[in-house]
């Protein structure tokens, strides 16, 4: 086995932390000595030991002179846990092989520098693209302080998210819907608009066994949300944020009494200012948002420039209908030249359905 092979194992380990380490990165570590793996670990949960220290804790023999493979540059500062560079030096690791550089200003090359100053050989950039993609949320959040926003929707082959009657259950297959629950696990929060609440009365929870429910955010500019809807009734058990641009004190008090947090922004076109909302959420360590909104909220998100990624689930069905809803509404772009362009697209087949994942290449807003 070579460096690439061992880093692949470290990547597989890192993915086990999906949904439980935010706003920290997912990290995996493998310790190799004389061609044998003698220790493995990953960052299991925010606030707990980092991958390197878990690997040392699981080591089956003395790791003096061993190689350490880690998907992200080891930290060199005190946070909720001691620096991993200290543990690496103490265990007399001979060589450290790194996937991604850490963009955190507290690390950003300092971890590598410290290791080299102690005579440890460092090799950087092994499977860098895969390691960077694994932590696209962390990379965005740590450098901007703002949530990584993913717009997700399911549509038919003719671009409809519901029939002309409003019926939308179900566009995609059960297999695809189960797969989509991973999106809710991966992101710290899930956001929808008041229209979705009225139409579906959803729970917006993660239906994966032993999973974690995301923070629920409802954009409700004028505080129309019913106190007896599912989201409000369960707000004392699942963190829930109502975002508005309304100072209706009585309604705010009622929502807070039900367990909600109410965030008020300035008005943008008589609606919640999504840019200001992202700043407020980022300060609460919400590093990522899965936007499962309707067409109007989706368009507003694109227009103000907060969207980083798009995930489109496409079912092999045709609904038709001039009045049937599309996934992105609003006034729209005035020409194809001014469209929001997508890049780095990846296609996955899920049963009969298709998932297309893309990054947003151009941002038109002032986010």
Coordinates of C-alpha atoms in Angstrom, one line a residue:
X1 CA 0.0 0.0 0.0
X2 CA 1.1 3.6 -0.7
X3 CA 0.3 7.1 0.6
X4 CA -2.8 7.3 -1.5
X5 CA -4.1 4.0 -0.2
X6 CA -3.7 5.0 3.4
X7 CA -5.2 8.4 2.8
X8 CA -8.3 6.7 1.3
X9 CA -8.7 4.8 4.6
X10 CA -8.4 8.1 6.5
X11 CA -11.1 9.6 4.3
X12 CA -13.5 6.7 5.0
X13 CA -12.9 7.2 8.7
X14 CA -13.5 10.9 8.5
X15 CA -16.9 10.5 6.9
X16 CA -18.1 8.7 10.0
X17 CA -18.3 12.1 11.7
X18 CA -20.9 13.3 9.3
X19 CA -23.5 15.4 11.1
X20 CA -21.9 15.3 14.5
X21 CA -18.8 17.5 14.4
X22 CA -20.2 20.8 13.0
X23 CA -18.8 23.5 13.0
X24 CA -15.6 21.5 13.2
X25 CA -14.3 19.6 10.2
X26 CA -14.6 15.9 9.5
X27 CA -11.1 14.4 10.0
X28 CA -9.7 10.8 9.8
X29 CA -6.3 9.6 10.9
X30 CA -4.3 6.4 10.3
X31 CA -1.0 5.3 12.0
X32 CA 1.2 3.0 9.9
X33 CA 4.4 1.3 11.1
X34 CA 6.5 -1.1 9.1
X35 CA 3.8 -1.4 6.5
X36 CA 1.0 -2.2 9.0
X37 CA -1.8 -0.1 10.3
X38 CA -1.5 0.1 14.1
X39 CA -4.0 2.8 14.9
X40 CA -7.0 4.5 13.4
X41 CA -9.3 7.3 14.6
X42 CA -11.7 10.0 13.5
X43 CA -13.3 13.1 15.0
X44 CA -16.5 11.6 16.4
X45 CA -18.3 14.6 17.9
X46 CA -17.9 18.4 18.4
X47 CA -15.9 19.1 21.6
X48 CA -14.4 15.6 21.8
X49 CA -11.0 14.3 20.9
X50 CA -9.7 15.1 17.4
X51 CA -8.9 12.3 14.9
X52 CA -5.1 12.1 15.7
X53 CA -5.6 11.7 19.4
X54 CA -8.3 9.1 18.9
X55 CA -5.9 7.2 16.6
X56 CA -3.2 7.3 19.3
X57 CA -5.7 6.1 21.9
X58 CA -6.5 3.2 19.6
X59 CA -2.9 2.3 18.9
X60 CA -2.1 -1.4 19.3
X61 CA 1.7 -0.9 19.8
X62 CA 4.4 1.7 20.3
X63 CA 4.1 4.2 17.5
X64 CA 7.6 5.7 17.8
X65 CA 9.0 6.1 14.2
X66 CA 5.6 5.5 12.6
X67 CA 3.9 7.4 9.8
X68 CA 0.6 9.4 10.5
X69 CA -1.9 9.9 7.7
X70 CA -4.4 12.7 8.4
X71 CA -7.0 14.2 6.1
X72 CA -6.5 17.8 7.5
X73 CA -3.5 19.6 8.8
X74 CA -3.1 18.9 12.5
X75 CA -4.2 21.8 14.8
X76 CA -1.5 23.6 16.8
X77 CA -3.7 25.7 19.2
X78 CA -5.7 25.1 22.3
X79 CA -9.4 24.9 21.9
X80 CA -11.8 22.5 23.4
X81 CA -9.0 20.0 23.2
X82 CA -5.2 20.3 23.3
X83 CA -3.2 20.7 20.1
X84 CA -2.8 17.6 18.0
X85 CA 0.8 18.7 17.1
X86 CA 1.8 18.2 20.7
X87 CA 0.5 14.6 20.7
X88 CA 2.3 13.9 17.4
X89 CA 5.6 15.2 18.8
X90 CA 5.2 13.3 22.1
X91 CA 4.5 10.0 20.3
X92 CA 7.7 10.5 18.2
X93 CA 6.0 10.1 14.8
X94 CA 8.6 10.1 12.1
X95 CA 6.5 11.3 9.1
X96 CA 3.1 13.1 8.8
X97 CA 1.1 12.9 5.5
X98 CA -1.6 15.5 5.1
X99 CA -4.5 15.8 2.7
X100 CA -5.9 19.3 3.1
X101 CA -4.3 22.4 4.4
X102 CA -6.3 24.0 7.3
X103 CA -7.6 27.5 6.3
X104 CA -8.3 28.3 10.0
X105 CA -6.1 31.4 10.7
X106 CA -5.2 29.8 14.0
X107 CA -3.6 26.9 12.1
X108 CA -3.0 27.8 8.3
X109 CA 0.5 26.3 7.9
X110 CA 1.5 26.7 11.5
X111 CA 0.8 23.1 12.3
X112 CA 3.1 21.9 9.5
X113 CA 5.7 24.4 10.5
X114 CA 5.7 23.2 14.1
X115 CA 6.1 19.6 13.1
X116 CA 9.0 20.4 10.8
X117 CA 10.7 22.4 13.5
X118 CA 10.7 19.2 15.6
X119 CA 12.4 17.2 12.9
X120 CA 9.2 15.5 11.6
X121 CA 9.0 14.9 7.9
X122 CA 5.8 16.3 6.4
X123 CA 4.2 15.4 3.0
X124 CA 1.3 17.6 1.9
X125 CA -1.5 17.4 -0.6
X126 CA -2.2 13.6 -0.8
X127 CA -5.7 13.3 -2.2
X128 CA -6.1 17.0 -1.7
X129 CA -9.2 17.4 -3.9
X130 CA -11.1 14.7 -2.1
X131 CA -10.1 15.9 1.3
X132 CA -11.0 19.5 0.4
X133 CA -14.4 18.4 -0.9
X134 CA -15.1 16.4 2.2
X135 CA -14.9 19.6 4.3
X136 CA -16.4 22.1 1.8
X137 CA -18.7 23.3 4.6
X138 CA -15.9 23.9 7.1
X139 CA -13.7 25.5 4.5
X140 CA -16.4 28.1 3.7
X141 CA -17.5 28.7 7.3
X142 CA -14.0 29.1 8.8
X143 CA -12.9 31.6 6.2
X144 CA -16.2 33.7 6.0
X145 CA -18.0 33.1 9.3
X146 CA -21.1 32.6 7.2
X147 CA -23.2 29.4 6.7
X148 CA -22.6 27.2 3.6
X149 CA -26.0 27.2 1.9
X150 CA -27.2 24.3 -0.2
X151 CA -30.4 24.6 -2.2
X152 CA -32.1 21.2 -2.5
X153 CA -35.2 20.3 -4.4
X154 CA -36.9 17.4 -6.1
X155 CA -38.5 17.9 -9.5
X156 CA -39.9 16.0 -12.5
X157 CA -38.1 15.8 -15.8
X158 CA -40.1 18.8 -17.0
X159 CA -39.0 20.9 -14.0
X160 CA -42.1 20.8 -11.8
X161 CA -42.0 20.5 -8.0
X162 CA -45.8 20.0 -7.7
X163 CA -48.8 19.4 -9.9
X164 CA -51.1 22.2 -10.8
X165 CA -53.3 21.1 -7.9
X166 CA -50.4 21.7 -5.5
X167 CA -49.9 18.0 -4.8
X168 CA -46.2 17.1 -4.4
X169 CA -46.2 13.8 -2.7
X170 CA -44.3 12.1 -4.0
X171 CA -42.1 13.4 -6.8
X172 CA -39.2 11.0 -6.2
X173 CA -39.0 7.4 -5.0
X174 CA -38.8 6.3 -1.4
X175 CA -35.2 5.2 -2.0
X176 CA -34.3 8.8 -3.1
X177 CA -36.2 10.3 -0.1
X178 CA -34.2 8.1 2.2
X179 CA -30.9 9.2 0.5
X180 CA -32.0 12.9 0.9
X181 CA -32.2 12.5 4.7
X182 CA -28.3 12.5 4.6
X183 CA -28.6 16.1 3.5
X184 CA -30.4 16.9 6.7
X185 CA -27.8 15.1 8.8
X186 CA -24.9 16.8 7.0
X187 CA -26.1 20.4 7.5
X188 CA -26.4 22.1 10.9
X189 CA -29.7 23.7 10.0
X190 CA -32.6 23.3 7.6
X191 CA -34.5 26.3 6.3
X192 CA -37.9 26.6 4.7
X193 CA -40.4 29.4 4.0
X194 CA -43.8 30.1 5.5
X195 CA -45.4 28.9 2.3
X196 CA -44.0 25.4 2.9
X197 CA -45.3 25.4 6.4
X198 CA -48.8 26.3 5.2
X199 CA -48.7 23.8 2.3
X200 CA -47.2 20.7 4.1
X201 CA -47.1 21.4 7.9
X202 CA -43.7 19.6 7.9
X203 CA -41.5 18.5 10.8
X204 CA -38.2 19.2 9.1
X205 CA -36.4 16.5 11.1
X206 CA -33.8 14.0 10.2
X207 CA -35.4 10.5 9.8
X208 CA -32.1 8.5 10.1
X209 CA -31.8 6.1 12.9
X210 CA -29.4 7.5 15.6
X211 CA -29.2 10.7 13.5
X212 CA -29.3 14.3 14.6
X213 CA -32.1 16.7 13.9
X214 CA -30.9 20.0 12.3
X215 CA -31.8 23.4 13.7
X216 CA -35.1 24.4 12.0
X217 CA -35.3 27.8 10.5
X218 CA -38.5 29.2 9.1
X219 CA -38.4 32.5 7.1
X220 CA -41.7 34.1 8.1
X221 CA -41.4 37.8 7.2
X222 CA -44.7 38.8 8.7
X223 CA -45.1 36.3 11.5
X224 CA -48.0 34.4 10.0
X225 CA -46.9 31.0 11.3
X226 CA -49.7 29.1 13.2
X227 CA -48.9 28.4 16.8
X228 CA -50.5 24.9 16.4
X229 CA -48.3 23.8 13.5
X230 CA -46.0 20.8 13.9
X231 CA -42.8 22.9 13.9
X232 CA -44.0 25.2 16.8
X233 CA -45.6 22.4 18.8
X234 CA -42.2 20.6 18.9
X235 CA -40.0 23.6 19.3
X236 CA -39.2 22.8 22.9
X237 CA -37.6 19.5 21.8
X238 CA -36.0 20.6 18.5
X239 CA -34.1 23.9 18.2
X240 CA -36.3 26.2 16.1
X241 CA -35.6 29.7 14.7
X242 CA -38.3 32.0 13.3
X243 CA -36.8 34.7 11.1
X244 CA -38.9 37.7 10.5
X245 CA -38.8 41.5 9.8
X246 CA -41.8 42.2 12.0
X247 CA -42.0 43.5 15.5
X248 CA -45.3 42.0 16.5
X249 CA -44.5 41.7 20.2
X250 CA -47.5 39.5 21.1
X251 CA -46.7 37.0 18.4
X252 CA -43.0 37.0 19.2
X253 CA -43.8 36.4 22.9
X254 CA -46.0 33.5 22.0
X255 CA -43.4 31.9 19.8
X256 CA -40.7 32.3 22.4
X257 CA -43.0 30.8 25.1
X258 CA -43.4 27.8 22.7
X259 CA -39.6 27.4 22.7
X260 CA -38.7 29.2 19.5
X261 CA -35.9 31.7 19.0
X262 CA -37.1 34.8 17.0
X263 CA -34.5 36.6 14.8
X264 CA -35.5 40.0 13.4
X265 CA -33.8 41.4 10.3
X266 CA -34.2 44.6 8.4
X267 CA -36.6 44.4 5.4
X268 CA -35.4 43.6 1.9
X269 CA -38.2 44.0 -0.6
X270 CA -40.6 43.7 2.3
X271 CA -39.1 40.3 3.3
X272 CA -36.5 38.9 5.6
X273 CA -33.0 40.2 4.6
X274 CA -31.3 36.8 4.0
X275 CA -27.8 38.3 4.0
X276 CA -28.3 39.8 7.5
X277 CA -29.9 36.5 8.6
X278 CA -26.8 34.6 7.5
X279 CA -24.6 36.9 9.5
X280 CA -26.8 36.3 12.6
X281 CA -26.8 32.5 12.1
X282 CA -23.1 32.4 11.5
X283 CA -22.5 34.1 14.9
X284 CA -24.5 31.2 16.5
X285 CA -22.0 28.7 15.0
X286 CA -24.5 27.5 12.4
X287 CA -22.0 26.6 9.7
X288 CA -24.4 25.2 7.1
X289 CA -28.0 25.4 5.9
X290 CA -30.0 23.0 3.8
X291 CA -32.6 25.2 2.0
X292 CA -35.7 23.2 1.3
X293 CA -37.8 26.2 0.3
X294 CA -40.4 27.0 -2.4
X295 CA -39.7 28.8 -5.6
X296 CA -39.8 32.3 -4.1
X297 CA -37.4 31.7 -1.2
X298 CA -35.1 29.8 -3.5
X299 CA -35.0 32.8 -5.9
X300 CA -34.4 35.2 -3.1
X301 CA -31.5 33.1 -1.9
X302 CA -29.9 33.1 -5.3
X303 CA -30.5 36.7 -5.9
X304 CA -28.8 37.9 -2.7
X305 CA -25.9 35.6 -3.3
X306 CA -26.0 33.3 -0.3
X307 CA -26.1 29.9 -2.2
X308 CA -22.9 27.9 -2.5
X309 CA -24.3 24.6 -3.8
X310 CA -27.4 23.1 -5.5
X311 CA -28.7 19.5 -5.2
X312 CA -31.4 18.6 -7.7
X313 CA -33.2 15.2 -7.5
X314 CA -34.9 14.5 -10.8
X315 CA -37.6 11.9 -11.2
X316 CA -38.5 10.3 -14.6
X317 CA -41.9 11.8 -14.6
X318 CA -43.8 14.5 -16.6
X319 CA -46.4 16.6 -14.8
X320 CA -47.0 19.4 -17.2
X321 CA -49.3 22.3 -16.5
X322 CA -48.8 26.0 -17.1
X323 CA -49.6 26.8 -13.4
X324 CA -47.6 23.9 -11.9
X325 CA -44.8 25.2 -9.7
X326 CA -41.2 25.3 -10.6
X327 CA -38.3 25.0 -8.1
X328 CA -37.0 28.6 -8.6
X329 CA -39.5 31.4 -9.0
X330 CA -39.3 35.2 -8.6
X331 CA -38.8 37.5 -11.6
X332 CA -35.9 35.4 -12.8
X333 CA -32.8 36.4 -14.9
X334 CA -33.5 38.7 -17.8
X335 CA -31.4 36.6 -20.2
X336 CA -29.4 33.3 -20.4
X337 CA -26.2 35.4 -20.2
X338 CA -27.3 36.6 -16.7
X339 CA -28.3 33.2 -15.4
X340 CA -26.7 31.8 -12.3
X341 CA -24.1 29.4 -13.7
X342 CA -23.4 26.0 -12.1
X343 CA -20.1 24.2 -12.2
X344 CA -18.3 21.1 -10.9
X345 CA -21.4 19.1 -11.5
X346 CA -21.6 15.4 -10.3
X347 CA -24.3 13.0 -11.4
X348 CA -25.5 10.1 -9.2
X349 CA -28.1 7.5 -10.2
X350 CA -30.5 6.6 -7.3
X351 CA -32.8 3.8 -8.5
X352 CA -34.8 5.4 -11.3
X353 CA -34.0 8.9 -10.1
X354 CA -31.0 11.1 -10.8
X355 CA -29.2 13.5 -8.4
X356 CA -27.2 16.4 -9.9
X357 CA -24.9 18.2 -7.4
X358 CA -23.3 21.5 -8.5
X359 CA -21.5 24.5 -7.1
X360 CA -22.7 28.0 -7.9
X361 CA -20.1 29.6 -10.0
X362 CA -21.1 33.2 -10.1
X363 CA -22.6 35.2 -7.2
X364 CA -24.7 38.2 -8.2
X365 CA -25.5 39.5 -4.7
X366 CA -23.5 41.4 -2.2
X367 CA -23.3 38.6 0.4

